[in-house]
Amino acid sequence: MTEPNAPAFEMTPGWLPFHPDPSVPTFRVPPGTVDAHCHVFGPGAEFPYAPERKYTPCDAGKDRLFALRDRLGISRNVIVQATCHGTDNRALVDALRAAGDRARGVVSLDLAVTDAELAELHAAGVRGVRFNVLRRLVDFTPREGLEAIAARIAPLGWHVVVYFEAPDLEELEPFFTSLPTDVVVDHMGRPDVTRPLDGPEFGRFVRFMEQHPTVWAKVSCPERLSVAGPPALDGERNAYRDVVPFARFLVERFPDRVLWGTDWPHPNLRDHMPDDGLLVDHIAHIAPTAELQRALLVDNPTRLYWSD
Ligand code: 0GY
């Protein structure tokens, strides 16, 4: 129930809410599958959105996330702090506590965080910190601040999750490779999928992974990267085909350092909202063998998030 003085939040105009009734996938994920990139939004009346946010989403709380997990046949979630909650991780921690061992978290932090707070986050299931450097999502944070945070979380065995766009990799690479932890890249570093797979832009990303064995990639968000879009035909389940070669290349080249996630509830999409069941069916195209599927969906995320 909404408290009498709870702030009322108005969604960003044009906001697309998550799919109300995702299909049951035809691809059956292996037991132990982890959705390694998803979020919770509020509910705002209980967990207010951050004053510095760049968008106000629809509420998408933990119960809806857990219902989606069960519908898709997924076992566990890695919940990643979304920028609309700033560095207030309460909604995320509440979801982790409710999920028990079935969820881990990646938070956003500011420098004022105390060691006691870090220990509490770890106990709740947090295993990473996110550095989101997209200017449309966050204000600029000086590198020194991010370096100081990385130095604080490294002794806990956590890693850094980074979100950037492909043209920025050249400038950011020295910073990423100076970090004292593993670095997990959201959404394959957001390649432009109209460019060639063997062109300079994606080539840079592949080299980045080849040269740095501490770098991982999430082969997630085809719905955000795709230009072709969802299937044109009703009932067709092979969606976002233009993204497949990019994701599949990484899965086959780096089978031990790739993760998959839904990105539910899909913030800031403008033209359509994906059917999450189709996103699961997409997996069979990017990881074509049972061995690759098991590495991507079970072994890799379990090693990164559930090893202690
Ligand atoms: C994503 C993508 C986006 C948003 C965020 O934290 C966020 O607000 O990550 C985006 O707008 O591209 O991974 O959820």
PDB file of N, CA and C in Angstrom, residues 11-47:
ATOM      1  N   MET A  11       5.911   8.669 -14.930  1.00  0.00           N
ATOM      2  CA  MET A  11       6.816   8.060 -15.900  1.00  0.00           C
ATOM      3  C   MET A  11       7.259   9.063 -16.952  1.00  0.00           C
ATOM      4  N   THR A  12       8.468   8.914 -17.413  1.00  0.00           N
ATOM      5  CA  THR A  12       8.965   9.685 -18.558  1.00  0.00           C
ATOM      6  C   THR A  12       7.974   9.537 -19.724  1.00  0.00           C
ATOM      7  N   PRO A  13       7.599  10.658 -20.356  1.00  0.00           N
ATOM      8  CA  PRO A  13       6.656  10.554 -21.482  1.00  0.00           C
ATOM      9  C   PRO A  13       7.162   9.574 -22.543  1.00  0.00           C
ATOM     10  N   GLY A  14       6.259   8.755 -23.038  1.00  0.00           N
ATOM     11  CA  GLY A  14       6.621   7.780 -24.069  1.00  0.00           C
ATOM     12  C   GLY A  14       7.240   6.502 -23.525  1.00  0.00           C
ATOM     13  N   TRP A  15       7.306   6.392 -22.193  1.00  0.00           N
ATOM     14  CA  TRP A  15       7.932   5.206 -21.589  1.00  0.00           C
ATOM     15  C   TRP A  15       7.206   3.940 -22.009  1.00  0.00           C
ATOM     16  N   LEU A  16       7.958   2.936 -22.426  1.00  0.00           N
ATOM     17  CA  LEU A  16       7.342   1.655 -22.784  1.00  0.00           C
ATOM     18  C   LEU A  16       7.443   0.693 -21.602  1.00  0.00           C
ATOM     19  N   PRO A  17       6.322   0.276 -21.052  1.00  0.00           N
ATOM     20  CA  PRO A  17       6.371  -0.693 -19.953  1.00  0.00           C
ATOM     21  C   PRO A  17       6.755  -2.082 -20.468  1.00  0.00           C
ATOM     22  N   PHE A  18       7.253  -2.916 -19.541  1.00  0.00           N
ATOM     23  CA  PHE A  18       7.671  -4.279 -19.913  1.00  0.00           C
ATOM     24  C   PHE A  18       6.477  -5.073 -20.449  1.00  0.00           C
ATOM     25  N   HIS A  19       6.792  -6.135 -21.211  1.00  0.00           N
ATOM     26  CA  HIS A  19       5.760  -6.958 -21.863  1.00  0.00           C
ATOM     27  C   HIS A  19       4.838  -7.556 -20.794  1.00  0.00           C
ATOM     28  N   PRO A  20       3.535  -7.387 -20.953  1.00  0.00           N
ATOM     29  CA  PRO A  20       2.634  -7.846 -19.885  1.00  0.00           C
ATOM     30  C   PRO A  20       2.479  -9.363 -19.828  1.00  0.00           C
ATOM     31  N   ASP A  21       2.768 -10.037 -20.947  1.00  0.00           N
ATOM     32  CA  ASP A  21       2.480 -11.471 -20.971  1.00  0.00           C
ATOM     33  C   ASP A  21       3.461 -12.195 -21.902  1.00  0.00           C
ATOM     34  N   PRO A  22       4.740 -12.286 -21.477  1.00  0.00           N
ATOM     35  CA  PRO A  22       5.736 -12.886 -22.369  1.00  0.00           C
ATOM     36  C   PRO A  22       5.380 -14.339 -22.702  1.00  0.00           C
ATOM     37  N   SER A  23       5.770 -14.746 -23.904  1.00  0.00           N
ATOM     38  CA  SER A  23       5.487 -16.124 -24.319  1.00  0.00           C
ATOM     39  C   SER A  23       6.407 -17.090 -23.577  1.00  0.00           C
ATOM     40  N   VAL A  24       5.973 -18.332 -23.505  1.00  0.00           N
ATOM     41  CA  VAL A  24       6.839 -19.374 -22.948  1.00  0.00           C
ATOM     42  C   VAL A  24       7.815 -19.755 -24.062  1.00  0.00           C
ATOM     43  N   PRO A  25       9.129 -19.709 -23.780  1.00  0.00           N
ATOM     44  CA  PRO A  25      10.095 -19.974 -24.851  1.00  0.00           C
ATOM     45  C   PRO A  25       9.971 -21.403 -25.376  1.00  0.00           C
ATOM     46  N   THR A  26      10.361 -21.583 -26.639  1.00  0.00           N
ATOM     47  CA  THR A  26      10.434 -22.956 -27.144  1.00  0.00           C
ATOM     48  C   THR A  26      11.806 -23.557 -26.818  1.00  0.00           C
ATOM     49  N   PHE A  27      12.810 -22.707 -26.662  1.00  0.00           N
ATOM     50  CA  PHE A  27      14.139 -23.199 -26.249  1.00  0.00           C
ATOM     51  C   PHE A  27      14.117 -23.440 -24.742  1.00  0.00           C
ATOM     52  N   ARG A  28      14.458 -24.672 -24.352  1.00  0.00           N
ATOM     53  CA  ARG A  28      14.463 -25.010 -22.918  1.00  0.00           C
ATOM     54  C   ARG A  28      15.863 -24.776 -22.371  1.00  0.00           C
ATOM     55  N   VAL A  29      16.000 -23.814 -21.473  1.00  0.00           N
ATOM     56  CA  VAL A  29      17.328 -23.499 -20.924  1.00  0.00           C
ATOM     57  C   VAL A  29      17.758 -24.619 -19.978  1.00  0.00           C
ATOM     58  N   PRO A  30      19.082 -24.860 -19.847  1.00  0.00           N
ATOM     59  CA  PRO A  30      19.519 -25.925 -18.949  1.00  0.00           C
ATOM     60  C   PRO A  30      19.251 -25.585 -17.480  1.00  0.00           C
ATOM     61  N   PRO A  31      19.114 -26.603 -16.636  1.00  0.00           N
ATOM     62  CA  PRO A  31      18.918 -26.342 -15.206  1.00  0.00           C
ATOM     63  C   PRO A  31      20.075 -25.511 -14.663  1.00  0.00           C
ATOM     64  N   GLY A  32      19.760 -24.556 -13.794  1.00  0.00           N
ATOM     65  CA  GLY A  32      20.804 -23.704 -13.217  1.00  0.00           C
ATOM     66  C   GLY A  32      21.059 -22.447 -14.017  1.00  0.00           C
ATOM     67  N   THR A  33      20.231 -22.205 -15.046  1.00  0.00           N
ATOM     68  CA  THR A  33      20.435 -21.014 -15.897  1.00  0.00           C
ATOM     69  C   THR A  33      20.291 -19.711 -15.103  1.00  0.00           C
ATOM     70  N   VAL A  34      21.216 -18.785 -15.377  1.00  0.00           N
ATOM     71  CA  VAL A  34      21.237 -17.488 -14.706  1.00  0.00           C
ATOM     72  C   VAL A  34      20.905 -16.385 -15.715  1.00  0.00           C
ATOM     73  N   ASP A  35      19.966 -15.544 -15.362  1.00  0.00           N
ATOM     74  CA  ASP A  35      19.739 -14.280 -16.083  1.00  0.00           C
ATOM     75  C   ASP A  35      20.699 -13.278 -15.436  1.00  0.00           C
ATOM     76  N   ALA A  36      21.816 -13.008 -16.107  1.00  0.00           N
ATOM     77  CA  ALA A  36      22.904 -12.248 -15.479  1.00  0.00           C
ATOM     78  C   ALA A  36      22.817 -10.743 -15.722  1.00  0.00           C
ATOM     79  N   HIS A  37      21.693 -10.276 -16.268  1.00  0.00           N
ATOM     80  CA  HIS A  37      21.513  -8.824 -16.392  1.00  0.00           C
ATOM     81  C   HIS A  37      20.030  -8.492 -16.379  1.00  0.00           C
ATOM     82  N   CYS A  38      19.565  -8.060 -15.235  1.00  0.00           N
ATOM     83  CA  CYS A  38      18.173  -7.605 -15.114  1.00  0.00           C
ATOM     84  C   CYS A  38      18.148  -6.563 -13.993  1.00  0.00           C
ATOM     85  N   HIS A  39      17.045  -5.867 -13.907  1.00  0.00           N
ATOM     86  CA  HIS A  39      16.928  -4.768 -12.938  1.00  0.00           C
ATOM     87  C   HIS A  39      15.637  -4.888 -12.136  1.00  0.00           C
ATOM     88  N   VAL A  40      15.573  -4.163 -11.033  1.00  0.00           N
ATOM     89  CA  VAL A  40      14.276  -3.882 -10.406  1.00  0.00           C
ATOM     90  C   VAL A  40      14.107  -2.362 -10.360  1.00  0.00           C
ATOM     91  N   PHE A  41      12.889  -1.918 -10.619  1.00  0.00           N
ATOM     92  CA  PHE A  41      12.549  -0.491 -10.537  1.00  0.00           C
ATOM     93  C   PHE A  41      11.524  -0.334  -9.427  1.00  0.00           C
ATOM     94  N   GLY A  42      11.952   0.265  -8.327  1.00  0.00           N
ATOM     95  CA  GLY A  42      11.024   0.550  -7.238  1.00  0.00           C
ATOM     96  C   GLY A  42      10.441  -0.697  -6.620  1.00  0.00           C
ATOM     97  N   PRO A  43       9.111  -0.694  -6.326  1.00  0.00           N
ATOM     98  CA  PRO A  43       8.164   0.361  -6.670  1.00  0.00           C
ATOM     99  C   PRO A  43       8.528   1.702  -6.035  1.00  0.00           C
ATOM    100  N   GLY A  44       8.293   2.774  -6.791  1.00  0.00           N
ATOM    101  CA  GLY A  44       8.729   4.095  -6.360  1.00  0.00           C
ATOM    102  C   GLY A  44       8.157   4.533  -5.025  1.00  0.00           C
ATOM    103  N   ALA A  45       6.954   4.050  -4.694  1.00  0.00           N
ATOM    104  CA  ALA A  45       6.358   4.456  -3.425  1.00  0.00           C
ATOM    105  C   ALA A  45       7.105   3.851  -2.243  1.00  0.00           C
ATOM    106  N   GLU A  46       7.774   2.731  -2.484  1.00  0.00           N
ATOM    107  CA  GLU A  46       8.512   2.059  -1.411  1.00  0.00           C
ATOM    108  C   GLU A  46      10.009   2.374  -1.493  1.00  0.00           C
ATOM    109  N   PHE A  47      10.506   2.412  -2.706  1.00  0.00           N
ATOM    110  CA  PHE A  47      11.927   2.690  -2.936  1.00  0.00           C
ATOM    111  C   PHE A  47      11.998   3.840  -3.938  1.00  0.00           C
TER     112      PHE A  47
END
